[in-house]
Each structure stands twice: as C-alpha cells, then as structure tokens.
PDB file of C-alpha atoms in Angstrom:
ATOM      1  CA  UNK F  29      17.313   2.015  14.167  1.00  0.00           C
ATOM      2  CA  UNK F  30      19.343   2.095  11.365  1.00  0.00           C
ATOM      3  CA  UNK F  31      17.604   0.835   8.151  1.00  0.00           C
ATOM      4  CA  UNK F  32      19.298  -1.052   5.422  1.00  0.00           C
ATOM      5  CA  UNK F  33      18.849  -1.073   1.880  1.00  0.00           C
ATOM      6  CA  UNK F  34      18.759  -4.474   0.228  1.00  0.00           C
ATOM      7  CA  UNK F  35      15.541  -4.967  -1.414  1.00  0.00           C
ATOM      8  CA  UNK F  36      13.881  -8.558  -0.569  1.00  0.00           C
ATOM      9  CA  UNK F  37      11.986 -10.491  -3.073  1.00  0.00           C
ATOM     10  CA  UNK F  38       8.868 -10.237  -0.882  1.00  0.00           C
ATOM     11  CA  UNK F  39       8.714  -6.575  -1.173  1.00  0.00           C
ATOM     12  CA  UNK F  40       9.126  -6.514  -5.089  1.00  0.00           C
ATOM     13  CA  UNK F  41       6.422  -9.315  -4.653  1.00  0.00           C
ATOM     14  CA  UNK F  42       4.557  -6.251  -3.132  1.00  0.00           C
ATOM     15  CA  UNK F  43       5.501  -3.792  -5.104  1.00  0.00           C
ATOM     16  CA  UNK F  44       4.232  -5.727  -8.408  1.00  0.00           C
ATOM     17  CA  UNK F  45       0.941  -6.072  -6.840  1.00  0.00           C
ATOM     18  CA  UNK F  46       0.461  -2.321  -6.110  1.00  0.00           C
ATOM     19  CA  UNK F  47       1.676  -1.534  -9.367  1.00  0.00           C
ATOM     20  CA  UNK F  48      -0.691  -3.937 -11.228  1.00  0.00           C
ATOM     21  CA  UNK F  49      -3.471  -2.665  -9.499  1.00  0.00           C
ATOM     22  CA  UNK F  50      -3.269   0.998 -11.746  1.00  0.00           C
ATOM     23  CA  UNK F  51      -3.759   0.516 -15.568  1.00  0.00           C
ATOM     24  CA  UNK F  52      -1.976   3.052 -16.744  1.00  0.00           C
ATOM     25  CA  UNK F  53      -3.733   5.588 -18.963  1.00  0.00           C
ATOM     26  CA  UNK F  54      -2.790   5.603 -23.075  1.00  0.00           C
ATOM     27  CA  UNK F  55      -3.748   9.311 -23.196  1.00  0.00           C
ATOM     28  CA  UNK F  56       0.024  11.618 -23.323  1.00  0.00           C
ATOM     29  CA  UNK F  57       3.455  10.331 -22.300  1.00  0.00           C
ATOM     30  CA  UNK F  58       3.859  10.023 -18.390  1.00  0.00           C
ATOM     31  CA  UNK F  59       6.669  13.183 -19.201  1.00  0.00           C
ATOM     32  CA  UNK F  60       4.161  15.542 -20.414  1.00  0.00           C
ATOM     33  CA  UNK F  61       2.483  15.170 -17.341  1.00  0.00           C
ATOM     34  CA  UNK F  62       5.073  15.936 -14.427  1.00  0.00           C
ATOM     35  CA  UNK F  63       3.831  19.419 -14.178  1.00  0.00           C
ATOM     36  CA  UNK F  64       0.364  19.294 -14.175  1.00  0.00           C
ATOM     37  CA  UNK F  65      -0.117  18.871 -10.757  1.00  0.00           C
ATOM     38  CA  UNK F  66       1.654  22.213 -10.296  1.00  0.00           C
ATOM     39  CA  UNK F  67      -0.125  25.109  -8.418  1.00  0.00           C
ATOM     40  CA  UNK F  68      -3.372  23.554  -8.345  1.00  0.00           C
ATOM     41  CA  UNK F  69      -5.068  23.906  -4.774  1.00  0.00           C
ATOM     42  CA  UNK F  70      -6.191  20.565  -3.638  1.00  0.00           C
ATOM     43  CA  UNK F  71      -9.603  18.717  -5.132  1.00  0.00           C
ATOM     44  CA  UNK F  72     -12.421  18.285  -3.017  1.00  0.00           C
ATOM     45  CA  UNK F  73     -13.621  13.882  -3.338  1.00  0.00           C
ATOM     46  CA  UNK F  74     -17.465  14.190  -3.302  1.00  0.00           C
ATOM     47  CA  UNK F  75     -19.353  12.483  -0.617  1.00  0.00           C
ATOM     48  CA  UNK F  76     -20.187   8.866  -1.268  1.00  0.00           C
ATOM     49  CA  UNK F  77     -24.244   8.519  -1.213  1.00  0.00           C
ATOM     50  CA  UNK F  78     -25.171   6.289   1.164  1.00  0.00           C
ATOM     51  CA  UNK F  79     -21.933   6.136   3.759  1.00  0.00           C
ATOM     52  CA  UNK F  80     -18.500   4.805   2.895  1.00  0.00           C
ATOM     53  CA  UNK F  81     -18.202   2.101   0.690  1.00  0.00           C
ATOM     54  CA  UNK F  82     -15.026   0.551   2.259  1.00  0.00           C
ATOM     55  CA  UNK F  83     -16.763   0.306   5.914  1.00  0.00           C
ATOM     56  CA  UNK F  84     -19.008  -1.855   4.055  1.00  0.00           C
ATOM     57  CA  UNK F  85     -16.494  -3.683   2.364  1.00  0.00           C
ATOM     58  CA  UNK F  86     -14.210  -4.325   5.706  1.00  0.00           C
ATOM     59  CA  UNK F  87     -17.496  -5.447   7.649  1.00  0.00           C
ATOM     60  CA  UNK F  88     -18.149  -8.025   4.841  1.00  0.00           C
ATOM     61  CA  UNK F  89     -14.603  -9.333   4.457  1.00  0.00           C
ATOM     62  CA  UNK F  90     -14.889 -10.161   8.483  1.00  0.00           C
ATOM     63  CA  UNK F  91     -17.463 -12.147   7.812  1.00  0.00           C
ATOM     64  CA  UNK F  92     -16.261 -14.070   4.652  1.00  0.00           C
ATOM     65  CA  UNK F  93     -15.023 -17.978   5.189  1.00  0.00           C
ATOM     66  CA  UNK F  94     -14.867 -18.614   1.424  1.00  0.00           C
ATOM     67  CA  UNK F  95     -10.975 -17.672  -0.042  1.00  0.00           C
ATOM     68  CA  UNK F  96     -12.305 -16.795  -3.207  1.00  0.00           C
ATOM     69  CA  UNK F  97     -14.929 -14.352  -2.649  1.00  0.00           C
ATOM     70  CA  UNK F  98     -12.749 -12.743  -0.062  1.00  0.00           C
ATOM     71  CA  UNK F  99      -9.984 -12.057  -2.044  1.00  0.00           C
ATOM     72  CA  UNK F 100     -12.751 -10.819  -4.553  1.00  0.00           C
ATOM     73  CA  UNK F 101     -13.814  -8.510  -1.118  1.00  0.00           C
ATOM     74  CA  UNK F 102     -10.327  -7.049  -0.593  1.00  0.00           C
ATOM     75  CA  UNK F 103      -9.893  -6.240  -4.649  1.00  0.00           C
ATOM     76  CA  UNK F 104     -12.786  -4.031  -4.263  1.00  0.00           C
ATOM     77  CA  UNK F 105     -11.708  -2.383  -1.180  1.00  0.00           C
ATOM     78  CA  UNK F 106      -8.180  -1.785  -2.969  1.00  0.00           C
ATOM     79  CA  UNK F 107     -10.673  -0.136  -5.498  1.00  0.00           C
ATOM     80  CA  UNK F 108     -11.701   2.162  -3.521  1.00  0.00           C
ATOM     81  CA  UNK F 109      -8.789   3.115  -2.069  1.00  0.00           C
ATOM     82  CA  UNK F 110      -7.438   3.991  -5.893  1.00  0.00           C
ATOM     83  CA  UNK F 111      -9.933   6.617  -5.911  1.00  0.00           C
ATOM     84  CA  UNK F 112      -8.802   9.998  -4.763  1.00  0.00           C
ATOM     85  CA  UNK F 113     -11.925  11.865  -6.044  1.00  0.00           C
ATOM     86  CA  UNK F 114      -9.713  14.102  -7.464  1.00  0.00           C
ATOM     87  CA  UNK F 115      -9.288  13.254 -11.473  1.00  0.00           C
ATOM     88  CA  UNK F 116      -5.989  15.405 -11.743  1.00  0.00           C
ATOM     89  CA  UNK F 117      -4.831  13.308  -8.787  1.00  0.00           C
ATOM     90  CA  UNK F 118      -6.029  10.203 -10.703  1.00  0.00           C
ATOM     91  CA  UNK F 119      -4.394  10.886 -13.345  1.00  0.00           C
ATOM     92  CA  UNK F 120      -1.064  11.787 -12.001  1.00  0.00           C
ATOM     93  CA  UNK F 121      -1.103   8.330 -10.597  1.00  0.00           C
ATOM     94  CA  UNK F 122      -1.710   6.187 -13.971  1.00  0.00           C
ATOM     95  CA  UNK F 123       1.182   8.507 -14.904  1.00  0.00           C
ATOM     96  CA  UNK F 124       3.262   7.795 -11.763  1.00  0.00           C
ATOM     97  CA  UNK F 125       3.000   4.366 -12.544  1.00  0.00           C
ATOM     98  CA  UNK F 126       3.614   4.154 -16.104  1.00  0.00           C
ATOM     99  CA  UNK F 127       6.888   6.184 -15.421  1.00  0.00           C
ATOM    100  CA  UNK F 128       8.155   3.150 -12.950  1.00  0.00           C
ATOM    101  CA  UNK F 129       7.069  -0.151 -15.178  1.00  0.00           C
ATOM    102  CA  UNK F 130       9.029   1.976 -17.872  1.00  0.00           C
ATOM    103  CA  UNK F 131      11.972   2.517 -15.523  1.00  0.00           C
ATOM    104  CA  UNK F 132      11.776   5.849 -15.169  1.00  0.00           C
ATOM    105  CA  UNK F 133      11.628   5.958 -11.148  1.00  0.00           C
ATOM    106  CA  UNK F 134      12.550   9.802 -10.889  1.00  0.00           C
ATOM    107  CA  UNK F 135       9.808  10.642 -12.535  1.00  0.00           C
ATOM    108  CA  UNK F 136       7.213   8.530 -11.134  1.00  0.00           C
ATOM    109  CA  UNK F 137       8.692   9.707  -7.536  1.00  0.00           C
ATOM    110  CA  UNK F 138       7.823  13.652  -8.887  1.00  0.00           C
ATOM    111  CA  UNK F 139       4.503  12.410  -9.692  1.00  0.00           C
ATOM    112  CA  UNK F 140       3.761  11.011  -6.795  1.00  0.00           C
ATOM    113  CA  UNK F 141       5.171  14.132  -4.728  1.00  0.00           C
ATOM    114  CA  UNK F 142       2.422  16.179  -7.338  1.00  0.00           C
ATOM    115  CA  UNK F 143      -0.319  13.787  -6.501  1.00  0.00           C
ATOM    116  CA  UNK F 144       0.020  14.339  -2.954  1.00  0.00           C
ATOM    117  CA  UNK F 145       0.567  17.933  -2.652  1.00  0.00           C
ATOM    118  CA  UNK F 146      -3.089  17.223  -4.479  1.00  0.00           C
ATOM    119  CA  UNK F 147      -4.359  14.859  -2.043  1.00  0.00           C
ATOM    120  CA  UNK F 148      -2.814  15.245   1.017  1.00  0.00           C
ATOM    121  CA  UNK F 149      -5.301  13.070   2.508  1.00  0.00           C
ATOM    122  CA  UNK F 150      -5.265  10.624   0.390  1.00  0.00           C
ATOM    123  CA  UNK F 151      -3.623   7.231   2.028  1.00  0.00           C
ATOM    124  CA  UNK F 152      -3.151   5.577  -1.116  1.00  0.00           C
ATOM    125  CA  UNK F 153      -0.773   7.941  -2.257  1.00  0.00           C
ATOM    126  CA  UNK F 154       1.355   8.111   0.353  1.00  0.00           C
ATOM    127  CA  UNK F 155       1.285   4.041  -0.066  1.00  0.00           C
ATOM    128  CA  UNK F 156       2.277   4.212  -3.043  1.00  0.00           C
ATOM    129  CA  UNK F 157       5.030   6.438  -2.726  1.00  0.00           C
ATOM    130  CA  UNK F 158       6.538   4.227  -0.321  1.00  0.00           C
ATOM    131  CA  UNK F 159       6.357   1.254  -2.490  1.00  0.00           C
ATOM    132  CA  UNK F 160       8.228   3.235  -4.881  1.00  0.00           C
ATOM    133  CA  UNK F 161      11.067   4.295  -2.036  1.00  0.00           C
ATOM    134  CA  UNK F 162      10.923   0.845  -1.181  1.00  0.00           C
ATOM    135  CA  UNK F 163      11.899  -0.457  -4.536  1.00  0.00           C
ATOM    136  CA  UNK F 164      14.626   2.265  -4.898  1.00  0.00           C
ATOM    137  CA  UNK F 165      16.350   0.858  -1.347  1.00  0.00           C
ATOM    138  CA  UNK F 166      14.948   3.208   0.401  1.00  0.00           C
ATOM    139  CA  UNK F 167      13.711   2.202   3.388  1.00  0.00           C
ATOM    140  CA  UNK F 168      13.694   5.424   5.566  1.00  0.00           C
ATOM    141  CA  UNK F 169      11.792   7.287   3.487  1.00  0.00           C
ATOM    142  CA  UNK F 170       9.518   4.154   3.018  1.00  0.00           C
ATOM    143  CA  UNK F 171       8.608   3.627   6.467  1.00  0.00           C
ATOM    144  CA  UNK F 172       7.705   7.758   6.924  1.00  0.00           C
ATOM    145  CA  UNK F 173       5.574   7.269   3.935  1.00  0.00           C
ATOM    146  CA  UNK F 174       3.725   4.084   5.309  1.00  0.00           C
ATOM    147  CA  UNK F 175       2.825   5.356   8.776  1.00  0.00           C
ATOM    148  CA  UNK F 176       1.340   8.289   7.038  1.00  0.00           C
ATOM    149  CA  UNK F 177      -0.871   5.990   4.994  1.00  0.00           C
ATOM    150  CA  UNK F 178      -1.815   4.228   8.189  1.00  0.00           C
ATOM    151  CA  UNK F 179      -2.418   7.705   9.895  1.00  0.00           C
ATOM    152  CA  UNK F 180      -4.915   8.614   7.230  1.00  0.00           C
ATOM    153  CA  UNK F 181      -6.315   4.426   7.061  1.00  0.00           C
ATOM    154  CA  UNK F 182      -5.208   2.262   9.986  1.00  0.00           C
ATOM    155  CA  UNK F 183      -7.288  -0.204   7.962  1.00  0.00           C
ATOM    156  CA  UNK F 184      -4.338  -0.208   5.040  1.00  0.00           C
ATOM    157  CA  UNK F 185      -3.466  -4.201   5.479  1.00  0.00           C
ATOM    158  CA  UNK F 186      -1.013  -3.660   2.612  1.00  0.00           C
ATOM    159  CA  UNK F 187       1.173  -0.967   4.291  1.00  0.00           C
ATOM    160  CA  UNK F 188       1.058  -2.764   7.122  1.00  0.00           C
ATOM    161  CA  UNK F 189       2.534  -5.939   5.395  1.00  0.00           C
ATOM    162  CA  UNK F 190       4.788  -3.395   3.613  1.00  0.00           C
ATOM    163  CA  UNK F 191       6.275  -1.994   6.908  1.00  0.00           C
ATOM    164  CA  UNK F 192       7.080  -5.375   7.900  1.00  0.00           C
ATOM    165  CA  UNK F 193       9.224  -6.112   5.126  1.00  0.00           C
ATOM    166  CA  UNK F 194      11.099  -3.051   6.440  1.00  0.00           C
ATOM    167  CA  UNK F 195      11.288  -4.375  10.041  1.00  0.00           C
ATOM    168  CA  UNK F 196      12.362  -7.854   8.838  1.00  0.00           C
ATOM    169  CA  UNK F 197      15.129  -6.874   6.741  1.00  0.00           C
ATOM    170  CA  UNK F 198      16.675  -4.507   9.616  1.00  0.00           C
ATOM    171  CA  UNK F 199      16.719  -7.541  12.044  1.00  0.00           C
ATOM    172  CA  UNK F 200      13.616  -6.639  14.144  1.00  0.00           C
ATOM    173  CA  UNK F 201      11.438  -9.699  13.540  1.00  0.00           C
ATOM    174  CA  UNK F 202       9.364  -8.779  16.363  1.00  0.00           C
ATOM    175  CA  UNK F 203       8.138  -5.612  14.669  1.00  0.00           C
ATOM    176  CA  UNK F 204       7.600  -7.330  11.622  1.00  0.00           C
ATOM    177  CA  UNK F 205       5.699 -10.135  13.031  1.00  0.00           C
ATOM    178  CA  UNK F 206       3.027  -7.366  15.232  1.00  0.00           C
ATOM    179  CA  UNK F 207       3.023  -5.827  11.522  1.00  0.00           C
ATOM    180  CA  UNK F 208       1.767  -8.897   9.129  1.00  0.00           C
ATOM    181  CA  UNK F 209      -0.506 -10.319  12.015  1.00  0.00           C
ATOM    182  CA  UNK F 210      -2.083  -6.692  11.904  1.00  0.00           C
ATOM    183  CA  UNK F 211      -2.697  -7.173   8.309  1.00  0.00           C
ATOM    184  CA  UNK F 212      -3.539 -10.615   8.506  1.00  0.00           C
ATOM    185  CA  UNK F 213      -6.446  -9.858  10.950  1.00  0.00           C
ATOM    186  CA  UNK F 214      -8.168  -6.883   8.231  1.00  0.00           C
ATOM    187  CA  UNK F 215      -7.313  -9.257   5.721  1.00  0.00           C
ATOM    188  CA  UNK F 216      -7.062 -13.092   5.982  1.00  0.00           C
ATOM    189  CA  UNK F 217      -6.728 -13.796   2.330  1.00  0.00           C
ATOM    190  CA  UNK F 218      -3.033 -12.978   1.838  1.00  0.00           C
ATOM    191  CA  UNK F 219      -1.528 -16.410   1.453  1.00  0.00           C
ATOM    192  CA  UNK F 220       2.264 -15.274   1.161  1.00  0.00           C
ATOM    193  CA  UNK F 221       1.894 -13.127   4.225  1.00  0.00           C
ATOM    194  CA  UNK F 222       0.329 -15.973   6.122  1.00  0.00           C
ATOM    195  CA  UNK F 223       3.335 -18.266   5.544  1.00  0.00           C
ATOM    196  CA  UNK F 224       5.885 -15.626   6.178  1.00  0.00           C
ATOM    197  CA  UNK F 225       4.064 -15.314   9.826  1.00  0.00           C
ATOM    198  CA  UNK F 226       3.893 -19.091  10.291  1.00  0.00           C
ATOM    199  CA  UNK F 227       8.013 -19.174   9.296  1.00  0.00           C
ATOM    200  CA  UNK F 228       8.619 -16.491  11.390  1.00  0.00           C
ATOM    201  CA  UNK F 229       6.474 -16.888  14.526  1.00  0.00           C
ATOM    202  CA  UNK F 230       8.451 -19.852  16.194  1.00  0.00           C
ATOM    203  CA  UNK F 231      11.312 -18.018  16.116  1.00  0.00           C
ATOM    204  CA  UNK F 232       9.619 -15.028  17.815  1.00  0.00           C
ATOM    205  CA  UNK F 233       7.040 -16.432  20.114  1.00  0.00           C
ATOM    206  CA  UNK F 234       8.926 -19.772  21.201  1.00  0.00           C
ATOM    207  CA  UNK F 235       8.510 -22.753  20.328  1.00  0.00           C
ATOM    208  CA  UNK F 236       6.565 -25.743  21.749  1.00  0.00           C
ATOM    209  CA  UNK F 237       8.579 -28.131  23.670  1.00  0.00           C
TER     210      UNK F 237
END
C-alpha cells in the first residue's frame, strides 16, 4: 500500500495526548541534550517487586464498569509505560518532547532515535517516535514504528488506535476498524475512538436492513 501524508485531526487529537502525558523537565535546554544519549550501552530497568504492575493494571481495567475510575485505570497504566527504568532514557524523552511543543521536530526525532538506541526494548519509545512521524506526514515510518511498539506490548491500545488513523486515511477502513476495536477491547474508556468505530462500522460490516 501506498501511504499518504495528510495529517487528520484525530491523529493530532492523539498526538496531543501522548505529548501531554511527559512534563517536560526545566533542568538544561532540550539542545544541550541531543548528545547525551551517545555511546552509552543500554540501561538495565530493575525488576518490579512483586510482578508487573501493568498486568495488574490491565486485569483491573477488565473488570471496571465505572468510566471514571477506568479512565483513572488506563492513566496509570500509561504511567507505567513512561517508565523506561533507564533515567538517561527518561530524560532524553522530557527532552524529546520539549523539542516538539517548541517546534523543533528534528530535534525531538534525534532524541527519540538516542532514547531508543538506549532502550531498545522499550515500547513506549518506539510509540512515541511514531507519533512524532505521524505528525510530520509521515506515515511509513509511523506504521514501522507502531508495530514495533506492539511487538514489544501487544497490550499498547494507543498504537493500536494510532495505526488506525494510518489505515483510515489510506482508504483501508477495514484495517482501521480491526485496529480501534483492538484497542477498544484493552481499553473501553476512549470515547472518541468509540464513536469513530460506531461511524465507521456500518460502512464496513453492513448495515441492517
């Protein structure tokens, strides 16, 4: 398939939600940190006591009814998923995304490169690149980038909703729909999602006569 460029207002809609969910640090300028990333070997995350926190979290959100306390649910498995357990990786990633609020997207895309020669392992990362491509038109590079993330966490119901932007604006609705119903089902509480699947699933599954 050939993929287009035009970026929708549902994937800046994503983007923006990515992006707010890294305060970036006040410590130096994102430019004075480009490098640091440089010929480190990658950082070890220490073992979470007591299993992995975001199995917990996933089992809980399947059990949730309540909208509020599940979207409370998913913001803590997002959480989680920030954390690299590498603080140079951390840090590279405030950086990365004070260098796109500010505009500066080649940077933040040299970040994020640093970040996951770092962390090759970590999903987030590669997420977040792709968010970046995505915002840049770049939906090739996007789409690598998100079934990487989904390699390392098939759980990931935001690069799952992301890859069906990409499959909706190159004409292949029924990609996109198997992609949001994916999210939808390890994550409920998504209400734009949810009405871009009841909008779009007529057209895809029939409709009732």
């Amino acid at each position: 398939m050939t993929l287009r460029s035009p970026v929708s207002a549902f994937s800046i809609m994503l983007a923006c939600v990515l992006l707010a969910g890294v305060a970036p640090a006040s410590a130096a300028p994102a430019s004075q940190t480009a490098g640091e990333g440089a010929g480190v070997k990658e950082e070890k995350a220490a073992p979470q006591p007591g299993g992995d926190p975001v199995d917990r979290l996933f089992e809980r959100l399947g059990k949730i009814t309540d909208e509020e306390e599940g979207e409370g649910v998913a913001r803590r498995i997002e959480e989680q998923w920030l954390r690299s357990g590498s603080p140079t990786a951390d840090l590279l990633m405030r950086r990365a995304v004070a260098a796109t609020l500010g505009g500066d997207q080649a940077l933040a895309v040299e970040l994020l490169d640093r970040v996951i020669v770092l962390r090759p392992g970590w999903a987030e990362a590669w997420n977040r690149r792709a968010t970046l491509f995505t915002l840049l038109g770049d939906d090739q590079r996007a789409a690598v980038d998100l079934k990487r993330a989904l390699t390392l966490e098939p759980r990931h119901y935001q690069a799952l909703a992301a890859l069906g932007v990409i499959f909706s604006r190159n004409d292949d609705s029924r990609n996109a729909l198997k992609a949001w119903r994916r999210s939808l089902a390890l994550n409920p509480f998504q209400p734009e999602l949810k009405q871009r699947v009841d909008r779009l699933a007529p057209d895809v599954d029939g409709r009732d006569l």
